Amino acid sequence: MANNEKYWVPELLCPAGSLEKLKVAIDYGADAVYLAGQSFGLRAAADNFTYSQLAQGVGYAHKRGSKVYVVINSFPFDKDILKLEEFVTYLEKISVDALIVSDIGAFQLIKKVSHIPVHVSTQASVLNTYGAQLWKKLGAERVILGREVKVQEAKEIKENTGLEIEQFVHGSMCMAYSGHCTISNFTQGRDSNRGGCSHSCRFKYQLETPLKTKDDFFMSSRDLEGVDAIEQFISSKIDSLKVEGRMKGPIYVATVARAYRGLLDFYAEHGFLSEKVKLKAKNELKKVSHREYFGGNLLTRADENSVFDEREHVENAYQVLGSIVEVTSESVILRTKSKINKGMTVQIIPFKGEIIDYQFDTIRSLDMSELEHTRPDQLLKLPLLRGVDCANIVRFAR
């Protein structure tokens, strides 16, 4: 391969629970984002998108060469169908790149009223070649395989069908089969499969055994982290690597997108991933709120060791301090979200390259007045820093 050529790598697909998070995901390296409107998605608790925000998001993404996939992965009743047709018509008008669908009736309607490419949701639990072939006959262009499928099995499905294949590479895992769970329906009165999941599996329950009674998180899964599977994804020609997390915050989106973008870019340049590069990515991924990581089913089957019997790790998560809102020829303007004290060290997270440490030996407002500390939502003037761009996230250093 010539030095100026790149090795092939998959699409990096990141969550966009709001317009702000869509911009963060794309700025930090997502090739595509997935999101939902106000209806028909499985994350009703996320901010989600109005019609106007959908148009803004598609415009922002397309201007930067990224794609937008809209999830229609809840299971609608007949009374929902008219609203669904109206929604799909609007999505075609604003040129979304694909729809993510789980219900076969919704799939049939979408193919009838639009020309938008359809990706089959993981909620459809496609685990084998025959299922994938059926969806292809119906007109699907991509299948998002169930989390139970190993990369090697995904490779075989791709080779046997010619479909685009998408797999999850990072994020929360569900204890139910590809998300088919009704615990929230019976414990919270919220329909898990129509956007109302309350994550009941994450609660502590009293578990009675023949020997004793104990409180335990016995239904909670560890979180998926697929760094060690990246090279197998690539050699298997898996088309898209998906990050879970539409309900997570901007720092999660930025950190995870940046880590996997770095891995894919390194491979594109060199044709392999060094242990040093993988370790660096793993260390960054530990800096967001998470449950203990494991490899899911990607390389080996998940087993009893995949249960996470604690609360989510938030004590090691880095908190957002603010963001860069302007970079001039002379200075950098930071908008704070949290209090900053004199002497504090922060980290500016660039879109690419090394993280930048900055210590507040002095704190200056826009008029250059010196402050001992700041309040939230305050504009500060920093000296010009190499590698800093507008919209970079700033976090507390440790």
Coordinates of C-alpha atoms in Angstrom, one line a residue:
M1 CA 0.0 0.0 0.0
A2 CA 1.3 3.4 -1.0
N3 CA 2.3 5.8 1.9
N4 CA -0.4 8.3 0.9
E5 CA -3.2 5.6 1.0
K6 CA -5.3 4.8 4.1
Y7 CA -6.3 1.4 5.4
W8 CA -10.1 0.8 5.5
V9 CA -11.9 1.4 8.8
P10 CA -15.6 1.2 9.7
E11 CA -18.0 4.0 10.3
L12 CA -18.1 5.4 13.9
L13 CA -21.7 5.9 14.9
C14 CA -22.4 7.9 18.1
P15 CA -25.5 8.8 20.1
A16 CA -27.2 12.2 19.9
G17 CA -29.7 12.6 22.6
S18 CA -30.1 16.3 21.9
L19 CA -28.9 18.9 19.4
E20 CA -26.0 19.9 21.7
K21 CA -24.9 16.3 21.9
L22 CA -25.2 15.8 18.1
K23 CA -22.8 18.7 17.6
V24 CA -20.4 17.3 20.2
A25 CA -20.4 13.8 18.7
I26 CA -19.7 15.1 15.2
D27 CA -17.1 17.6 16.4
Y28 CA -15.2 14.8 18.2
G29 CA -15.1 12.5 15.3
A30 CA -18.4 10.6 14.7
D31 CA -19.0 9.7 11.0
A32 CA -22.7 9.4 11.8
V33 CA -25.1 10.0 14.7
Y34 CA -28.4 8.3 15.6
L35 CA -31.2 10.2 17.3
A36 CA -35.0 10.2 17.8
G37 CA -37.9 12.6 17.3
Q38 CA -40.4 13.2 19.9
S39 CA -42.2 9.9 19.2
F40 CA -41.4 6.4 18.0
G41 CA -38.0 6.0 19.8
L42 CA -37.0 3.8 22.8
R43 CA -35.5 6.6 24.9
A44 CA -38.4 8.8 25.8
A45 CA -36.4 10.2 28.7
A46 CA -33.8 11.7 26.4
D47 CA -34.3 15.2 25.2
N48 CA -34.9 14.1 21.7
F49 CA -35.6 16.3 18.7
T50 CA -38.4 18.6 17.6
Y51 CA -39.0 19.0 13.8
S52 CA -37.0 22.2 13.8
Q53 CA -34.1 20.6 15.7
L54 CA -34.1 17.6 13.3
A55 CA -33.6 20.0 10.4
Q56 CA -30.9 21.9 12.2
G57 CA -29.1 18.6 13.2
V58 CA -29.2 17.2 9.6
G59 CA -27.8 20.5 8.3
Y60 CA -25.0 20.6 10.9
A61 CA -24.1 17.0 10.1
H62 CA -24.2 17.2 6.4
K63 CA -22.2 20.4 6.3
R64 CA -19.4 18.5 8.1
G65 CA -19.6 15.3 6.0
S66 CA -21.5 13.2 8.7
K67 CA -24.7 11.3 8.4
V68 CA -27.9 11.3 10.5
Y69 CA -29.9 8.1 11.3
V70 CA -33.3 8.5 12.9
V71 CA -34.6 5.8 15.2
I72 CA -38.2 4.5 14.8
N73 CA -37.6 1.5 16.9
S74 CA -40.6 1.4 19.2
F75 CA -43.5 -0.9 18.4
P76 CA -46.4 1.1 17.2
F77 CA -50.2 0.3 17.4
D78 CA -52.6 1.1 14.6
K79 CA -53.5 4.4 16.2
D80 CA -49.8 5.5 15.8
I81 CA -49.6 4.8 12.1
L82 CA -51.0 8.0 10.7
K83 CA -48.6 10.0 12.9
L84 CA -45.7 7.8 11.7
E85 CA -46.5 8.4 8.1
E86 CA -46.4 12.2 8.6
F87 CA -43.1 11.9 10.5
V88 CA -41.5 9.8 7.8
T89 CA -42.6 12.2 5.1
Y90 CA -41.0 15.1 7.0
L91 CA -37.7 13.1 7.5
E92 CA -37.5 12.4 3.8
K93 CA -38.0 16.1 3.1
I94 CA -35.0 17.1 5.3
S95 CA -32.9 14.3 3.8
V96 CA -32.0 12.1 6.8
D97 CA -29.7 9.4 5.7
A98 CA -31.5 6.3 7.1
L99 CA -34.2 5.1 9.5
I100 CA -33.5 2.5 12.2
V101 CA -36.6 0.3 12.5
S102 CA -37.6 -2.7 14.5
D103 CA -41.3 -3.3 13.9
I104 CA -42.1 -5.1 10.6
G105 CA -45.3 -3.1 10.1
A106 CA -43.5 0.2 10.6
F107 CA -40.9 -1.1 8.1
Q108 CA -43.6 -1.9 5.5
L109 CA -45.1 1.6 5.9
I110 CA -41.8 3.3 5.6
K111 CA -40.9 1.5 2.4
K112 CA -44.4 2.4 1.0
V113 CA -44.3 6.1 1.7
S114 CA -40.6 7.0 1.3
H115 CA -37.2 6.2 -0.3
I116 CA -35.2 6.6 2.9
P117 CA -32.8 3.7 3.4
V118 CA -33.8 1.4 6.3
H119 CA -31.5 -0.1 8.9
V120 CA -33.0 -3.0 11.0
S121 CA -32.7 -2.2 14.7
T122 CA -31.1 -4.4 17.3
Q123 CA -34.6 -4.6 18.8
A124 CA -35.5 -7.0 15.9
S125 CA -33.0 -9.5 17.4
V126 CA -31.3 -10.5 14.2
L127 CA -28.8 -13.2 15.2
N128 CA -28.4 -15.3 12.1
T129 CA -28.1 -15.4 8.3
Y130 CA -31.7 -16.5 7.6
G131 CA -33.2 -13.6 9.6
A132 CA -30.8 -11.1 7.9
Q133 CA -31.7 -12.6 4.4
L134 CA -35.4 -12.1 5.1
W135 CA -34.9 -8.4 6.0
K136 CA -32.8 -7.9 2.9
K137 CA -35.7 -9.4 0.8
L138 CA -38.0 -6.8 2.3
G139 CA -35.6 -4.0 1.4
A140 CA -33.3 -3.4 4.3
E141 CA -29.9 -2.1 3.5
R142 CA -28.3 -2.7 6.9
V143 CA -28.8 -4.9 10.0
I144 CA -27.8 -3.9 13.5
L145 CA -27.2 -7.3 15.0
G146 CA -28.3 -8.3 18.5
R147 CA -25.7 -7.8 21.2
E148 CA -25.5 -11.6 21.5
V149 CA -23.6 -12.0 18.2
K150 CA -19.8 -12.4 18.2
V151 CA -17.7 -10.5 15.6
Q152 CA -16.9 -13.7 13.8
E153 CA -20.5 -14.6 13.5
A154 CA -21.3 -11.1 12.2
K155 CA -18.6 -11.6 9.5
E156 CA -20.3 -14.8 8.4
I157 CA -23.7 -13.1 8.2
K158 CA -22.2 -10.2 6.1
E159 CA -20.5 -12.7 3.7
N160 CA -23.7 -14.7 3.3
T161 CA -26.1 -11.8 2.8
G162 CA -24.1 -8.9 1.3
L163 CA -25.9 -6.6 3.8
E164 CA -24.2 -3.8 5.7
I165 CA -23.6 -4.9 9.2
E166 CA -23.6 -2.8 12.4
Q167 CA -22.5 -3.9 15.8
F168 CA -22.3 -2.2 19.2
V169 CA -18.7 -1.4 20.3
H170 CA -19.3 0.5 23.6
G171 CA -21.9 1.3 26.2
S172 CA -24.6 -0.1 28.5
M173 CA -25.7 -3.7 28.1
C174 CA -29.2 -5.0 28.7
M175 CA -29.8 -8.1 30.7
A176 CA -32.7 -9.0 28.4
Y177 CA -32.4 -10.5 24.9
S178 CA -31.5 -7.6 22.7
G179 CA -33.6 -5.3 24.9
H180 CA -36.8 -7.3 24.9
C181 CA -37.7 -6.6 28.5
T182 CA -41.0 -5.8 30.3
I183 CA -39.7 -5.4 33.9
S184 CA -40.4 -1.6 33.8
N185 CA -44.0 -2.3 32.7
F186 CA -44.7 -4.3 35.8
T187 CA -42.6 -2.4 38.4
Q188 CA -43.0 1.2 37.2
G189 CA -46.0 1.1 34.8
R190 CA -43.8 2.2 32.0
D191 CA -43.6 0.4 28.7
S192 CA -40.0 -0.6 28.0
N193 CA -40.7 -1.3 24.3
R194 CA -42.4 2.0 23.7
G195 CA -39.8 4.3 25.1
G196 CA -40.5 4.0 28.8
C197 CA -37.6 1.8 30.1
S198 CA -36.8 2.9 33.7
H199 CA -33.7 0.6 33.9
S200 CA -35.3 -1.5 36.6
C201 CA -32.6 -4.1 36.1
R202 CA -30.1 -1.6 37.6
F203 CA -32.0 -1.5 40.9
K204 CA -30.9 -3.4 44.1
Y205 CA -33.3 -6.3 44.8
Q206 CA -33.7 -8.6 47.7
L207 CA -32.6 -12.0 46.5
E208 CA -33.7 -15.0 48.5
T209 CA -31.7 -18.2 48.2
P210 CA -32.0 -21.5 50.0
L211 CA -29.1 -20.4 52.3
K212 CA -29.7 -16.7 52.9
T213 CA -31.5 -13.5 51.9
K214 CA -29.3 -10.7 50.6
D215 CA -29.6 -7.4 48.8
D216 CA -28.0 -7.5 45.3
F217 CA -27.8 -6.0 41.9
F218 CA -28.1 -9.4 40.3
M219 CA -29.7 -8.3 37.0
S220 CA -27.3 -5.5 36.2
S221 CA -24.8 -6.1 33.4
R222 CA -21.3 -4.7 33.2
D223 CA -20.8 -2.1 30.4
L224 CA -19.4 -3.0 27.0
E225 CA -15.9 -1.8 26.0
G226 CA -14.8 -3.1 22.6
V227 CA -11.2 -1.7 22.2
D228 CA -9.7 -5.2 22.0
A229 CA -12.2 -6.1 19.2
I230 CA -11.4 -3.2 16.9
E231 CA -8.9 -5.1 14.7
Q232 CA -11.3 -8.0 14.3
F233 CA -14.1 -5.6 13.4
I234 CA -11.9 -4.2 10.7
S235 CA -10.7 -7.5 9.3
S236 CA -14.3 -8.8 9.3
K237 CA -15.4 -5.7 7.3
I238 CA -18.1 -4.8 9.8
D239 CA -19.5 -1.6 8.4
S240 CA -20.4 0.4 11.4
L241 CA -19.4 0.5 15.1
K242 CA -22.1 1.8 17.3
V243 CA -21.7 3.6 20.7
E244 CA -24.7 3.3 23.1
G245 CA -25.7 6.3 25.2
R246 CA -28.4 8.8 24.0
M247 CA -29.2 9.6 27.6
K248 CA -25.6 10.2 28.6
G249 CA -24.1 13.7 28.8
P250 CA -21.9 15.7 26.4
I251 CA -18.6 14.7 28.2
Y252 CA -19.5 11.0 27.7
V253 CA -20.2 11.6 24.0
A254 CA -17.0 13.6 23.6
T255 CA -14.8 11.2 25.5
V256 CA -16.0 8.0 23.9
A257 CA -16.2 9.4 20.3
R258 CA -12.7 10.8 20.7
A259 CA -11.3 7.6 22.0
Y260 CA -12.6 5.4 19.3
R261 CA -11.9 8.0 16.6
G262 CA -8.3 7.9 17.7
L263 CA -8.2 4.2 17.4
L264 CA -9.7 4.1 14.0
D265 CA -7.5 6.9 12.7
F266 CA -4.4 5.2 14.0
Y267 CA -5.4 2.0 12.2
A268 CA -6.2 3.9 9.0
E269 CA -2.7 5.3 9.1
H270 CA -0.7 2.3 10.2
G271 CA -2.7 -0.8 9.5
F272 CA -2.5 -2.0 13.1
L273 CA -3.2 -0.9 16.7
S274 CA -0.3 -0.9 19.2
E275 CA -0.8 -1.9 22.8
K276 CA 0.2 1.6 23.8
V277 CA -2.6 3.2 21.7
K278 CA -5.2 0.7 23.0
L279 CA -4.2 1.3 26.6
K280 CA -4.4 5.1 26.1
A281 CA -8.0 4.7 24.8
K282 CA -9.0 2.4 27.6
N283 CA -7.7 4.8 30.2
E284 CA -9.7 7.7 28.7
L285 CA -12.8 5.5 28.6
K286 CA -12.5 4.9 32.3
K287 CA -12.9 8.7 32.9
V288 CA -16.6 8.7 32.1
S289 CA -19.3 7.4 34.4
H290 CA -19.6 3.6 33.8
R291 CA -20.1 0.2 35.2
E292 CA -17.1 -2.1 35.2
Y293 CA -16.2 -2.8 31.6
F294 CA -16.1 -6.2 29.8
G295 CA -16.0 -7.4 26.2
G296 CA -19.7 -8.4 25.9
N297 CA -20.2 -11.1 23.4
L298 CA -17.8 -9.6 20.8
L299 CA -15.0 -12.1 21.1
T300 CA -16.3 -14.7 23.7
R301 CA -19.7 -15.4 25.1
A302 CA -20.9 -13.3 28.1
D303 CA -21.4 -15.5 31.2
E304 CA -22.1 -15.2 34.9
N305 CA -19.0 -12.9 35.2
S306 CA -20.8 -10.2 33.2
V307 CA -23.1 -9.4 36.1
F308 CA -22.2 -6.1 37.8
D309 CA -23.3 -6.2 41.4
E310 CA -22.4 -2.7 42.4
R311 CA -23.6 0.8 41.6
E312 CA -22.3 2.7 38.6
H313 CA -18.8 4.1 38.9
V314 CA -19.2 7.8 39.1
E315 CA -16.5 8.7 41.6
N316 CA -13.8 8.4 38.9
A317 CA -15.8 10.3 36.3
Y318 CA -14.4 13.6 35.2
Q319 CA -16.8 16.5 35.5
V320 CA -17.5 19.1 32.9
L321 CA -16.1 22.5 33.9
G322 CA -17.2 24.4 30.8
S323 CA -16.5 24.8 27.1
I324 CA -14.5 27.1 24.7
V325 CA -16.9 29.5 23.1
E326 CA -14.5 31.6 21.1
V327 CA -10.9 31.5 19.9
T328 CA -9.4 34.8 18.7
S329 CA -5.9 35.7 17.4
E330 CA -5.0 36.7 21.0
S331 CA -7.0 34.7 23.5
V332 CA -9.4 31.9 24.3
I333 CA -12.8 32.5 25.8
L334 CA -14.1 29.9 28.2
R335 CA -17.8 29.7 29.4
T336 CA -17.9 28.1 32.8
K337 CA -20.5 25.5 34.0
S338 CA -18.9 25.0 37.4
K339 CA -17.0 27.0 39.9
I340 CA -13.2 27.5 39.3
N341 CA -10.8 28.5 42.1
K342 CA -7.5 30.2 41.6
G343 CA -4.7 27.7 41.3
M344 CA -7.0 25.0 39.9
T345 CA -5.8 22.9 36.9
V346 CA -8.2 22.0 34.2
Q347 CA -8.0 19.9 31.0
I348 CA -9.1 21.1 27.6
I349 CA -10.2 18.3 25.4
P350 CA -9.2 19.1 21.7
F351 CA -11.0 17.4 18.9
K352 CA -7.7 15.6 18.0
G353 CA -4.3 15.4 19.6
E354 CA -3.1 15.4 23.2
I355 CA -5.3 16.7 26.0
I356 CA -4.1 20.2 27.2
D357 CA -3.5 20.9 30.9
Y358 CA -4.1 24.5 32.0
Q359 CA -3.5 25.9 35.5
F360 CA -5.4 29.0 36.6
D361 CA -2.5 30.9 38.2
T362 CA -4.7 33.9 37.6
I363 CA -8.4 34.0 36.7
R364 CA -9.5 36.9 34.4
S365 CA -12.9 38.0 33.3
L366 CA -13.5 39.4 29.8
D367 CA -12.6 42.9 31.0
M368 CA -9.3 41.4 32.4
S369 CA -10.4 41.9 36.0
E370 CA -8.6 39.4 38.2
L371 CA -10.8 37.0 40.2
E372 CA -10.2 34.7 43.1
H373 CA -12.9 32.3 41.9
T374 CA -15.8 32.1 39.4
R375 CA -19.5 31.4 39.3
P376 CA -21.2 29.1 36.8
D377 CA -22.1 30.6 33.4
Q378 CA -19.3 33.1 33.5
L379 CA -17.0 34.1 30.6
L380 CA -13.2 34.0 31.2
K381 CA -10.3 35.1 29.1
L382 CA -7.4 32.7 28.7
P383 CA -4.2 33.2 26.8
L384 CA -4.0 31.8 23.3
L385 CA -3.3 28.1 23.5
R386 CA -2.1 26.0 20.6
G387 CA -4.5 23.3 19.6
V388 CA -7.6 24.7 21.2
D389 CA -10.7 25.2 19.1
C390 CA -14.1 26.6 19.6
A391 CA -16.6 24.1 21.2
N392 CA -13.8 22.1 22.9
I393 CA -15.0 20.7 26.2
V394 CA -13.1 21.6 29.4
R395 CA -13.0 19.2 32.4
F396 CA -11.6 19.1 35.9
A397 CA -8.1 17.6 36.0
R398 CA -7.0 14.9 38.5

